[in-house]
Tab-separated table of N, CA and C and ligand atoms in Angstrom:
chain	number	residue	atom	x	y	z
A	1	MET	N	-23.206	-12.176	-1.512
A	1	MET	CA	-22.995	-11.795	-0.652
A	1	MET	C	-21.596	-10.684	-0.884
A	2	ALA	N	-21.443	-9.922	-0.062
A	2	ALA	CA	-20.517	-9.104	-0.493
A	2	ALA	C	-19.137	-9.399	-0.510
A	3	LYS	N	-18.855	-7.859	-1.544
A	3	LYS	CA	-17.652	-8.055	-2.439
A	3	LYS	C	-16.826	-7.153	-1.162
A	4	ILE	N	-15.373	-7.995	-1.389
A	4	ILE	CA	-14.002	-7.730	0.325
A	4	ILE	C	-13.554	-8.083	-0.850
A	5	ALA	N	-12.323	-6.832	-1.435
A	5	ALA	CA	-11.370	-6.222	-1.717
A	5	ALA	C	-10.358	-6.304	-0.738
A	6	LEU	N	-8.848	-6.604	-1.057
A	6	LEU	CA	-7.792	-6.761	0.251
A	6	LEU	C	-6.709	-6.752	-0.897
A	7	PHE	N	-6.598	-5.089	0.149
A	7	PHE	CA	-5.425	-3.931	-0.523
A	7	PHE	C	-3.808	-4.367	0.333
A	8	PRO	N	-2.894	-5.567	0.780
A	8	PRO	CA	-1.741	-5.753	1.143
A	8	PRO	C	-0.854	-4.743	1.136
A	9	GLY	N	0.256	-4.149	1.789
A	9	GLY	CA	1.057	-3.567	1.440
A	9	GLY	C	2.177	-2.468	2.510
A	10	THR	N	3.235	-1.649	2.329
A	10	THR	CA	3.805	-1.914	3.028
A	10	THR	C	3.667	0.314	3.460
A	11	PHE	N	3.878	0.554	2.217
A	11	PHE	CA	2.871	2.040	2.861
A	11	PHE	C	3.923	2.881	3.703
A	12	ASP	N	5.199	2.356	3.258
A	12	ASP	CA	6.261	3.267	3.943
A	12	ASP	C	6.771	4.653	3.186
A	13	PRO	N	6.148	5.302	3.101
A	13	PRO	CA	4.099	6.045	4.041
A	13	PRO	C	3.820	5.959	2.097
A	14	PRO	N	2.557	5.920	2.556
A	14	PRO	CA	1.230	6.387	1.296
A	14	PRO	C	1.722	7.162	0.762
A	15	SER	N	1.110	5.997	-0.886
A	15	SER	CA	1.702	7.800	-1.949
A	15	SER	C	0.115	8.031	-2.568
A	16	LEU	N	0.327	8.855	-4.123
A	16	LEU	CA	-0.179	9.325	-4.373
A	16	LEU	C	-0.715	8.380	-5.058
A	17	GLY	N	0.218	6.506	-5.515
A	17	GLY	CA	0.119	6.256	-6.541
A	17	GLY	C	-0.634	5.023	-5.644
A	18	HIS	N	-0.841	4.259	-4.614
A	18	HIS	CA	-1.268	4.686	-3.724
A	18	HIS	C	-3.026	4.547	-3.146
A	19	LEU	N	-3.054	5.878	-3.265
A	19	LEU	CA	-4.580	6.161	-3.371
A	19	LEU	C	-4.685	6.350	-4.407
A	20	ASP	N	-4.763	6.430	-5.652
A	20	ASP	CA	-4.998	6.766	-7.298
A	20	ASP	C	-5.750	4.332	-7.095
A	21	ILE	N	-4.899	3.908	-6.713
A	21	ILE	CA	-4.967	2.632	-6.340
A	21	ILE	C	-6.521	1.627	-5.704
A	22	ILE	N	-6.557	3.134	-4.387
A	22	ILE	CA	-7.134	2.884	-3.616
A	22	ILE	C	-8.990	3.391	-3.634
A	23	LYS	N	-8.297	4.570	-4.298
A	23	LYS	CA	-9.999	5.095	-5.893
A	23	LYS	C	-10.492	3.888	-6.369
A	24	LYS	N	-9.473	3.633	-7.780
A	24	LYS	CA	-10.109	2.832	-8.519
A	24	LYS	C	-10.093	1.965	-7.836
A	25	GLY	N	-9.693	0.466	-6.974
A	25	GLY	CA	-10.051	-0.533	-6.570
A	25	GLY	C	-11.306	0.328	-5.534
A	26	GLY	N	-11.503	0.965	-4.960
A	26	GLY	CA	-13.037	0.798	-3.480
A	26	GLY	C	-13.696	0.862	-4.798
A	27	LYS	N	-14.307	1.028	-6.736
A	27	LYS	CA	-15.230	1.172	-6.777
A	27	LYS	C	-15.201	-0.265	-7.360
A	28	LEU	N	-14.700	-1.911	-6.885
A	28	LEU	CA	-14.394	-2.429	-7.847
A	28	LEU	C	-15.209	-3.946	-6.718
A	29	ALA	N	-15.778	-2.638	-5.819
A	29	ALA	CA	-15.734	-4.226	-4.294
A	29	ALA	C	-17.409	-3.104	-3.711
A	30	ASP	N	-17.852	-3.737	-2.909
A	30	ASP	CA	-18.531	-3.555	-1.658
A	30	ASP	C	-17.853	-2.501	-0.473
A	31	ARG	N	-16.266	-3.798	-0.437
A	31	ARG	CA	-15.677	-3.206	0.923
A	31	ARG	C	-14.226	-3.698	0.612
A	32	LEU	N	-13.495	-2.292	0.511
A	32	LEU	CA	-12.337	-2.326	0.352
A	32	LEU	C	-11.053	-2.543	1.564
A	33	ILE	N	-11.153	-2.963	1.924
A	33	ILE	CA	-9.541	-3.142	2.804
A	33	ILE	C	-7.795	-3.164	2.229
A	34	VAL	N	-7.620	-2.568	3.249
A	34	VAL	CA	-6.678	-1.551	2.844
A	34	VAL	C	-5.445	-2.097	4.443
A	35	ALA	N	-4.467	-3.326	4.308
A	35	ALA	CA	-3.613	-3.806	5.135
A	35	ALA	C	-2.598	-3.283	5.393
A	36	ILE	N	-1.748	-3.276	6.290
A	36	ILE	CA	-0.327	-2.834	6.561
A	36	ILE	C	-0.250	-4.124	6.709
A	37	ALA	N	1.154	-4.274	6.367
A	37	ALA	CA	1.351	-5.444	6.744
A	37	ALA	C	2.491	-5.608	7.530
A	38	THR	N	2.899	-6.243	8.580
A	38	THR	CA	3.869	-5.326	9.165
A	38	THR	C	4.644	-7.072	9.819
A	39	LYS	N	6.446	-7.005	9.254
A	39	LYS	CA	6.914	-7.875	9.087
A	39	LYS	C	8.554	-7.309	9.597
A	40	PRO	N	8.265	-8.409	10.887
A	40	PRO	CA	9.985	-7.942	11.657
A	40	PRO	C	11.119	-7.346	10.368
A	41	GLU	N	10.783	-8.126	9.298
A	41	GLU	CA	12.335	-7.728	8.625
A	41	GLU	C	11.955	-7.152	8.310
A	42	LYS	N	11.100	-5.673	7.269
A	42	LYS	CA	10.474	-4.921	6.559
A	42	LYS	C	10.680	-3.553	8.331
A	43	ALA	N	9.860	-4.160	9.079
A	43	ALA	CA	10.565	-3.264	10.779
A	43	ALA	C	12.076	-2.327	9.709
A	44	LYS	N	13.137	-2.533	10.650
A	44	LYS	CA	14.612	-3.015	10.790
A	44	LYS	C	14.818	-1.588	9.616
A	45	GLY	N	13.976	-1.207	8.430
A	45	GLY	CA	14.677	0.150	7.493
A	45	GLY	C	14.324	0.315	6.945
A	46	ALA	N	12.791	-0.084	8.420
A	46	ALA	CA	11.031	1.518	8.198
A	46	ALA	C	11.270	2.911	8.535
A	47	LEU	N	11.023	2.805	7.560
A	47	LEU	CA	11.197	5.219	7.839
A	47	LEU	C	10.088	5.700	9.194
A	48	PHE	N	8.506	4.495	8.528
A	48	PHE	CA	7.529	4.828	9.823
A	48	PHE	C	7.051	4.100	10.170
A	49	ASN	N	6.607	3.699	11.581
A	49	ASN	CA	6.090	3.096	12.334
A	49	ASN	C	4.641	2.175	11.891
A	50	LEU	N	4.490	1.821	12.824
A	50	LEU	CA	2.684	0.924	12.037
A	50	LEU	C	1.894	2.554	12.747
A	51	ASN	N	1.941	2.466	13.771
A	51	ASN	CA	1.207	3.525	14.218
A	51	ASN	C	0.383	4.479	12.898
A	52	GLU	N	1.749	4.954	13.200
A	52	GLU	CA	2.170	6.419	12.038
A	52	GLU	C	1.512	6.216	10.291
A	53	LYS	N	1.843	4.549	9.634
A	53	LYS	CA	1.354	4.215	8.696
A	53	LYS	C	-0.427	4.433	8.474
A	54	LEU	N	-0.661	3.887	10.185
A	54	LEU	CA	-1.712	4.113	9.980
A	54	LEU	C	-3.270	5.026	10.056
A	55	GLU	N	-2.267	5.844	10.959
A	55	GLU	CA	-2.332	7.128	11.135
A	55	GLU	C	-2.942	7.233	9.470
A	56	MET	N	-1.404	8.080	8.717
A	56	MET	CA	-1.938	8.469	7.881
A	56	MET	C	-2.524	8.053	6.327
A	57	LEU	N	-3.021	6.999	6.255
A	57	LEU	CA	-2.861	5.590	5.703
A	57	LEU	C	-5.603	6.112	5.935
A	58	LYS	N	-5.287	6.616	7.329
A	58	LYS	CA	-7.128	6.956	7.827
A	58	LYS	C	-6.799	8.079	7.758
A	59	ALA	N	-6.079	9.111	7.283
A	59	ALA	CA	-6.542	10.171	6.938
A	59	ALA	C	-5.882	10.312	5.647
A	60	ALA	N	-5.527	9.750	4.468
A	60	ALA	CA	-5.694	9.577	3.630
A	60	ALA	C	-6.895	9.155	2.340
A	61	THR	N	-7.772	8.219	3.760
A	61	THR	CA	-8.858	7.606	3.250
A	61	THR	C	-10.310	8.036	3.689
A	62	GLN	N	-9.724	9.442	4.793
A	62	GLN	CA	-11.206	9.395	4.550
A	62	GLN	C	-12.646	10.177	3.771
A	63	GLY	N	-11.814	10.575	3.188
A	63	GLY	CA	-14.317	10.277	3.111
A	63	GLY	C	-14.091	9.238	1.515
A	64	PHE	N	-13.301	8.221	2.315
A	64	PHE	CA	-13.504	7.269	0.938
A	64	PHE	C	-14.843	5.811	2.090
A	65	SER	N	-16.391	5.958	1.302
A	65	SER	CA	-16.910	5.719	2.787
A	65	SER	C	-16.803	3.377	2.865
A	66	ASN	N	-16.095	3.526	1.724
A	66	ASN	CA	-16.054	1.828	2.001
A	66	ASN	C	-14.997	1.449	2.311
A	67	VAL	N	-14.032	1.844	1.926
A	67	VAL	CA	-12.774	1.390	2.437
A	67	VAL	C	-12.133	2.486	4.119
A	68	GLU	N	-11.644	1.001	4.698
A	68	GLU	CA	-11.403	0.727	5.868
A	68	GLU	C	-10.111	0.498	5.876
A	69	VAL	N	-8.750	0.961	7.191
A	69	VAL	CA	-7.955	0.755	7.094
A	69	VAL	C	-7.408	-0.558	9.195
A	70	THR	N	-6.347	-1.592	8.188
A	70	THR	CA	-6.284	-1.796	9.837
A	70	THR	C	-4.588	-2.890	9.043
A	71	SER	N	-4.551	-3.323	9.856
A	71	SER	CA	-2.819	-4.150	9.622
A	71	SER	C	-2.980	-5.893	9.989
A	72	PHE	N	-1.769	-6.259	9.208
A	72	PHE	CA	-2.876	-8.048	9.825
A	72	PHE	C	-0.487	-7.645	10.146
A	73	GLN	N	-0.773	-9.423	10.377
A	73	GLN	CA	0.653	-9.900	10.768
A	73	GLN	C	0.209	-11.447	10.588
A	74	GLY	N	0.958	-11.663	9.627
A	74	GLY	CA	1.371	-12.786	9.469
A	74	GLY	C	1.024	-13.224	7.538
A	75	LEU	N	0.410	-14.016	7.417
A	75	LEU	CA	0.319	-14.453	5.948
A	75	LEU	C	-0.775	-13.385	5.408
A	76	ALA	N	-1.084	-12.740	3.897
A	76	ALA	CA	-1.729	-12.639	3.198
A	76	ALA	C	-2.751	-13.049	3.579
A	77	VAL	N	-2.563	-13.852	3.008
A	77	VAL	CA	-3.760	-15.517	2.951
A	77	VAL	C	-4.475	-15.975	3.934
A	78	ASP	N	-4.010	-15.875	5.163
A	78	ASP	CA	-4.743	-16.348	6.123
A	78	ASP	C	-5.647	-14.958	6.632
A	79	PHE	N	-4.790	-13.862	7.211
A	79	PHE	CA	-5.830	-12.312	6.935
A	79	PHE	C	-6.801	-12.913	5.747
A	80	ALA	N	-7.083	-12.826	4.896
A	80	ALA	CA	-7.985	-13.097	4.012
A	80	ALA	C	-8.723	-13.682	4.332
A	81	LYS	N	-8.215	-14.951	4.443
A	81	LYS	CA	-9.325	-16.203	4.646
A	81	LYS	C	-10.599	-15.506	5.764
A	82	GLU	N	-9.641	-15.114	7.037
A	82	GLU	CA	-10.382	-14.724	8.538
A	82	GLU	C	-11.362	-13.016	7.783
A	83	LYS	N	-11.138	-13.004	7.153
A	83	LYS	CA	-11.739	-11.105	6.730
A	83	LYS	C	-12.924	-12.040	5.131
A	84	LYS	N	-12.815	-13.230	4.960
A	84	LYS	CA	-14.029	-13.506	3.940
A	84	LYS	C	-13.399	-13.198	2.615
A	85	VAL	N	-13.082	-12.013	1.992
A	85	VAL	CA	-12.678	-11.446	1.257
A	85	VAL	C	-12.672	-12.720	0.190
A	86	SER	N	-13.007	-11.378	-0.961
A	86	SER	CA	-13.188	-11.166	-2.449
A	86	SER	C	-12.259	-12.063	-3.653
A	87	PHE	N	-11.394	-10.839	-3.414
A	87	PHE	CA	-9.669	-10.945	-3.968
A	87	PHE	C	-8.669	-10.131	-3.659
A	88	PHE	N	-7.818	-9.603	-4.511
A	88	PHE	CA	-6.557	-9.647	-3.673
A	88	PHE	C	-7.098	-8.579	-4.283
A	89	LEU	N	-6.110	-7.036	-4.226
A	89	LEU	CA	-6.186	-5.881	-4.500
A	89	LEU	C	-4.512	-5.929	-4.926
A	90	ARG	N	-4.074	-5.658	-6.486
A	90	ARG	CA	-2.246	-4.640	-5.949
A	90	ARG	C	-2.082	-3.567	-6.620
A	91	GLY	N	-1.344	-3.030	-7.242
A	91	GLY	CA	-1.147	-1.726	-7.957
A	91	GLY	C	0.313	-2.764	-8.906
A	92	LEU	N	-0.038	-2.361	-10.137
A	92	LEU	CA	0.846	-2.369	-10.993
A	92	LEU	C	2.067	-0.855	-11.377
A	93	ARG	N	3.148	-1.038	-11.805
A	93	ARG	CA	3.719	0.130	-12.301
A	93	ARG	C	3.920	0.011	-13.667
A	94	ALA	N	5.318	-0.396	-13.818
A	94	ALA	CA	6.331	-0.965	-14.227
A	94	ALA	C	6.729	-2.377	-14.239
A	95	PHE	N	7.200	-2.788	-15.882
A	95	PHE	CA	7.101	-4.366	-15.838
A	95	PHE	C	8.768	-4.584	-14.913
A	96	SER	N	8.899	-3.850	-13.920
A	96	SER	CA	10.182	-4.356	-12.699
A	96	SER	C	9.099	-4.746	-12.119
A	97	ASP	N	7.980	-4.299	-11.793
A	97	ASP	CA	7.308	-4.562	-10.758
A	97	ASP	C	6.604	-6.159	-11.271
A	98	PHE	N	6.118	-6.688	-12.435
A	98	PHE	CA	5.115	-8.291	-12.543
A	98	PHE	C	6.703	-9.165	-12.144
A	99	GLU	N	6.943	-9.020	-12.285
A	99	GLU	CA	7.169	-10.702	-11.897
A	99	GLU	C	7.174	-11.033	-10.281
A	100	ALA	N	7.979	-10.065	-9.503
A	100	ALA	CA	7.438	-10.317	-7.888
A	100	ALA	C	6.422	-10.209	-7.830
A	101	GLU	N	5.167	-9.595	-8.215
A	101	GLU	CA	3.877	-9.713	-7.596
A	101	GLU	C	2.847	-10.263	-9.010
A	102	LEU	N	3.190	-10.932	-9.976
A	102	LEU	CA	3.256	-12.276	-10.382
A	102	LEU	C	3.511	-13.863	-9.399
A	103	GLN	N	4.102	-13.916	-9.086
A	103	GLN	CA	5.042	-14.856	-8.170
A	103	GLN	C	4.270	-15.006	-6.340
A	104	MET	N	3.726	-13.550	-6.151
A	104	MET	CA	3.384	-13.489	-4.694
A	104	MET	C	1.208	-13.490	-5.503
A	105	ALA	N	0.616	-13.146	-6.241
A	105	ALA	CA	-0.444	-14.163	-6.870
A	105	ALA	C	-0.371	-14.957	-6.779
A	106	LEU	N	0.631	-15.787	-8.034
A	106	LEU	CA	0.383	-17.432	-7.535
A	106	LEU	C	0.321	-17.922	-6.094
A	107	ALA	N	1.700	-17.158	-5.875
A	107	ALA	CA	1.148	-17.703	-4.290
A	107	ALA	C	0.225	-17.937	-3.578
A	108	ASN	N	-0.598	-16.439	-3.379
A	108	ASN	CA	-1.604	-16.715	-2.586
A	108	ASN	C	-2.873	-17.460	-3.140
A	109	ARG	N	-2.753	-17.824	-5.052
A	109	ARG	CA	-3.843	-18.373	-5.055
A	109	ARG	C	-3.876	-19.842	-5.490
A	110	ARG	N	-2.443	-20.155	-4.446
A	110	ARG	CA	-2.563	-21.445	-4.676
A	110	ARG	C	-2.860	-21.489	-3.302
A	111	LEU	N	-2.230	-21.029	-2.291
A	111	LEU	CA	-2.234	-20.759	-1.182
A	111	LEU	C	-3.980	-20.906	-0.216
A	112	SER	N	-4.865	-20.076	-0.510
A	112	SER	CA	-5.969	-19.441	-0.738
A	112	SER	C	-6.936	-20.269	-1.687
A	113	GLY	N	-6.515	-20.213	-3.059
A	113	GLY	CA	-7.874	-20.056	-4.041
A	113	GLY	C	-7.905	-18.539	-4.575
A	114	ILE	N	-7.261	-17.728	-3.544
A	114	ILE	CA	-8.126	-16.013	-4.502
A	114	ILE	C	-7.748	-15.416	-4.694
A	115	GLU	N	-8.301	-14.765	-5.628
A	115	GLU	CA	-7.114	-14.323	-7.278
A	115	GLU	C	-7.159	-12.878	-6.192
A	116	THR	N	-5.735	-12.251	-8.140
A	116	THR	CA	-5.443	-11.410	-7.249
A	116	THR	C	-6.132	-10.344	-8.647
A	117	VAL	N	-6.763	-9.491	-8.296
A	117	VAL	CA	-6.858	-8.443	-9.498
A	117	VAL	C	-5.101	-7.213	-8.948
A	118	PHE	N	-5.030	-6.783	-10.539
A	118	PHE	CA	-4.344	-5.892	-11.068
A	118	PHE	C	-4.974	-4.613	-11.573
A	119	LEU	N	-4.383	-3.398	-11.000
A	119	LEU	CA	-4.933	-2.557	-11.778
A	119	LEU	C	-3.811	-1.261	-11.788
A	120	LEU	N	-3.763	-0.714	-12.887
A	120	LEU	CA	-2.672	0.284	-13.209
A	120	LEU	C	-3.141	1.919	-12.227
A	121	ALA	N	-2.273	2.567	-11.935
A	121	ALA	CA	-2.478	3.497	-11.651
A	121	ALA	C	-2.380	4.738	-13.213
A	122	ASP	N	-2.976	5.798	-12.555
A	122	ASP	CA	-3.296	7.309	-13.917
A	122	ASP	C	-1.718	7.142	-14.303
A	123	GLU	N	-0.844	6.924	-14.886
A	123	GLU	CA	0.301	7.603	-15.830
A	123	GLU	C	1.132	8.988	-14.850
A	124	LYS	N	0.462	9.205	-14.276
A	124	LYS	CA	1.275	10.649	-14.259
A	124	LYS	C	1.935	10.864	-12.181
A	125	TYR	N	1.224	9.049	-12.115
A	125	TYR	CA	2.341	8.361	-11.048
A	125	TYR	C	2.731	6.858	-11.066
A	126	THR	N	2.571	7.029	-12.492
A	126	THR	CA	3.592	5.487	-12.349
A	126	THR	C	4.882	5.496	-11.495
A	127	HIS	N	5.423	6.463	-11.418
A	127	HIS	CA	6.797	6.755	-11.356
A	127	HIS	C	6.956	7.080	-10.240
A	128	ILE	N	6.045	6.980	-9.337
A	128	ILE	CA	6.214	7.113	-7.204
A	128	ILE	C	5.943	5.737	-7.320
A	129	SER	N	7.138	5.656	-5.690
A	129	SER	CA	7.657	5.074	-5.004
A	129	SER	C	7.628	5.120	-3.526
A	130	SER	N	7.077	4.025	-3.217
A	130	SER	CA	7.615	4.888	-1.116
A	130	SER	C	9.189	4.527	-1.025
A	131	SER	N	9.929	3.921	-1.819
A	131	SER	CA	11.134	4.269	-1.375
A	131	SER	C	11.751	5.239	-2.295
A	132	LEU	N	11.229	6.093	-3.255
A	132	LEU	CA	11.438	7.216	-3.622
A	132	LEU	C	11.330	8.472	-2.752
A	133	ILE	N	10.205	8.224	-1.853
A	133	ILE	CA	10.055	9.054	-1.208
A	133	ILE	C	10.430	9.526	-0.191
A	134	ARG	N	11.452	8.391	0.647
A	134	ARG	CA	11.627	8.360	1.303
A	134	ARG	C	13.125	8.637	1.493
A	135	GLU	N	13.707	8.504	0.102
A	135	GLU	CA	15.036	8.785	-0.862
A	135	GLU	C	14.207	10.619	-0.200
A	136	ILE	N	14.215	10.747	-0.533
A	136	ILE	CA	13.884	12.570	-0.759
A	136	ILE	C	13.779	13.078	0.434
A	137	LEU	N	12.685	12.359	1.771
A	137	LEU	CA	12.384	12.644	2.828
A	137	LEU	C	13.668	12.857	3.253
A	138	TYR	N	14.536	11.458	3.049
A	138	TYR	CA	15.819	11.530	3.925
A	138	TYR	C	16.980	13.177	4.018
A	139	PHE	N	16.912	13.649	2.524
A	139	PHE	CA	17.273	14.763	2.256
A	139	PHE	C	16.696	16.251	2.071
A	140	ASN	N	14.974	15.923	3.231
A	140	ASN	CA	15.161	16.358	3.495
A	140	ASN	C	14.098	16.296	2.031
A	141	GLY	N	13.955	16.962	1.393
A	141	GLY	CA	13.797	17.172	-0.431
A	141	GLY	C	12.114	17.126	0.062
A	142	PRO	N	11.220	17.987	-0.665
A	142	PRO	CA	10.086	18.120	-0.699
A	142	PRO	C	8.949	16.751	-1.308
A	143	VAL	N	8.280	16.323	-0.835
A	143	VAL	CA	7.377	15.773	-1.754
A	143	VAL	C	6.063	15.403	-2.588
A	144	LYS	N	5.448	16.874	-1.864
A	144	LYS	CA	4.097	17.306	-1.630
A	144	LYS	C	2.858	16.481	-2.944
A	145	ASP	N	4.581	16.391	-4.595
A	145	ASP	CA	3.056	15.858	-5.667
A	145	ASP	C	3.947	14.410	-5.651
A	146	PHE	N	4.458	13.580	-4.711
A	146	PHE	CA	4.500	12.558	-4.489
A	146	PHE	C	3.624	11.383	-3.911
A	147	VAL	N	2.871	12.788	-2.773
A	147	VAL	CA	2.327	11.535	-1.243
A	147	VAL	C	0.553	12.788	-1.449
A	148	PRO	N	-0.815	12.218	-0.864
A	148	PRO	CA	-1.510	12.654	-0.693
A	148	PRO	C	-1.644	13.361	0.731
A	149	GLU	N	-2.303	15.069	-0.494
A	149	GLU	CA	-1.807	16.443	0.584
A	149	GLU	C	-2.338	16.209	2.147
A	150	ALA	N	-2.999	15.096	2.935
A	150	ALA	CA	-3.463	14.790	4.117
A	150	ALA	C	-2.409	13.749	4.588
A	151	ILE	N	-1.676	13.371	4.143
A	151	ILE	CA	-0.379	13.125	5.107
A	151	ILE	C	0.494	14.049	5.399
A	152	LEU	N	1.336	15.278	4.478
A	152	LEU	CA	2.344	15.489	4.136
A	152	LEU	C	2.308	16.119	6.371
A	153	PRO	N	1.281	16.833	7.054
A	153	PRO	CA	1.295	16.713	8.198
A	153	PRO	C	2.576	15.713	9.860
A	154	PHE	N	2.088	14.604	8.245
A	154	PHE	CA	3.172	13.854	9.284
A	154	PHE	C	4.000	13.699	8.633
A	155	LEU	N	4.364	14.449	7.879
A	155	LEU	CA	6.050	13.802	7.530
A	155	LEU	C	6.790	15.067	8.129
A	156	THR	N	6.655	16.382	8.149
A	156	THR	CA	7.460	16.192	8.826
A	156	THR	C	7.869	16.409	10.093
A	157	LYS	N	7.814	15.477	10.290
A	157	LYS	CA	8.445	14.933	11.961
A	157	LYS	C	9.320	13.687	11.830
A	158	VAL	N	10.064	13.462	10.573
A	158	VAL	CA	10.378	12.552	9.892
A	158	VAL	C	12.164	12.321	10.524
A	159	LYS	N	12.393	11.441	11.036
A	159	LYS	CA	13.818	11.077	11.682
A	159	LYS	C	14.533	10.728	11.301
A	160	LYS	N	15.146	11.236	10.494
A	160	LYS	CA	16.392	10.449	9.483
A	160	LYS	C	16.989	9.571	10.474
A	161	PRO	N	17.481	8.113	9.881
A	161	PRO	CA	17.780	7.443	9.929
A	161	PRO	C	19.321	7.139	10.395
A	162	ALA	N	19.769	6.435	11.238
A	162	ALA	CA	20.575	6.563	11.420
A	162	ALA	C	22.093	6.340	10.741
A	163	GLN	N	22.537	7.219	9.681
A	163	GLN	CA	23.491	7.406	9.225
A	163	GLN	C	24.801	6.097	8.703
A	164	GLY	N	25.461	5.944	7.509
A	164	GLY	CA	25.737	4.360	7.259
A	164	GLY	C	25.913	3.875	5.740
B	201	ADP	P1	4.878	-4.078	-0.947
B	201	ADP	O1	6.062	-3.854	-0.292
B	201	ADP	O2	4.022	-5.136	-0.801
B	201	ADP	O3	4.709	-4.148	-2.410
B	201	ADP	P2	4.125	-1.396	-1.260
B	201	ADP	O4	3.529	-0.955	-0.049
B	201	ADP	O5	5.809	-1.079	-1.896
B	201	ADP	O6	4.062	-2.817	-0.762
B	201	ADP	O7	2.757	-1.494	-2.473
B	201	ADP	C1	2.062	-1.899	-2.271
B	201	ADP	C2	1.055	-2.120	-3.717
B	201	ADP	O8	0.692	-0.749	-4.665
B	201	ADP	C3	2.065	-3.223	-4.888
B	201	ADP	O9	1.190	-3.666	-5.098
B	201	ADP	C4	2.899	-1.673	-5.599
B	201	ADP	O10	2.892	-2.732	-7.058
B	201	ADP	C5	1.138	-0.901	-5.417
B	201	ADP	N1	2.424	0.118	-5.913
B	201	ADP	C6	2.763	1.467	-5.342
B	201	ADP	N2	3.174	2.574	-5.576
B	201	ADP	C7	2.151	2.681	-6.802
B	201	ADP	C8	1.909	3.446	-8.023
B	201	ADP	N3	2.511	4.473	-8.596
B	201	ADP	N4	1.611	2.664	-8.879
B	201	ADP	C9	0.715	1.755	-9.059
B	201	ADP	N5	1.028	0.895	-7.582
B	201	ADP	C10	1.871	1.141	-7.238
């Protein structure tokens, strides 16, 4: 049976760290589904809408033949069961990621029996986070060292969130 991996995340916006996890994770599975979680409470503070994130992720992963990009609503475990996923894929940066990731992986395993595989991105990407990129974009700073080249054109029309 084909091994299907699911990489769920917010990807607001996708970063070179995400792309590295996708590259590495794609080698561990026959198919890798990268799925944007659409949570209403997250959408409030989001810089990019779902459509923009889908377009950006598709552009960034264009050359990867076994990677598909989609979105889901609700629990990742329900989506994973529907897609007959073999394992979740997540990335770890620093120790600070560990606690939340552990909690989520344990909850997902309890709810579905599906394991989570954690990968480390290359050291040169460990300082990169979507929140850092959003902050730089907010002040019109350069983000080319932090995001896949393919998504740069999507970032030029960033609308600043309301001041406050
Ligand atoms: P979420 O809001 O679900 O954490 P993110 O889009 O912020 O979604 O991150 C998705 C996954 O990618 C998480 O597992 C996160 O730890 C991982 N990740 C994000 N940036 C990096 C990076 N620079 N190196 C390795 N993993 C990363």
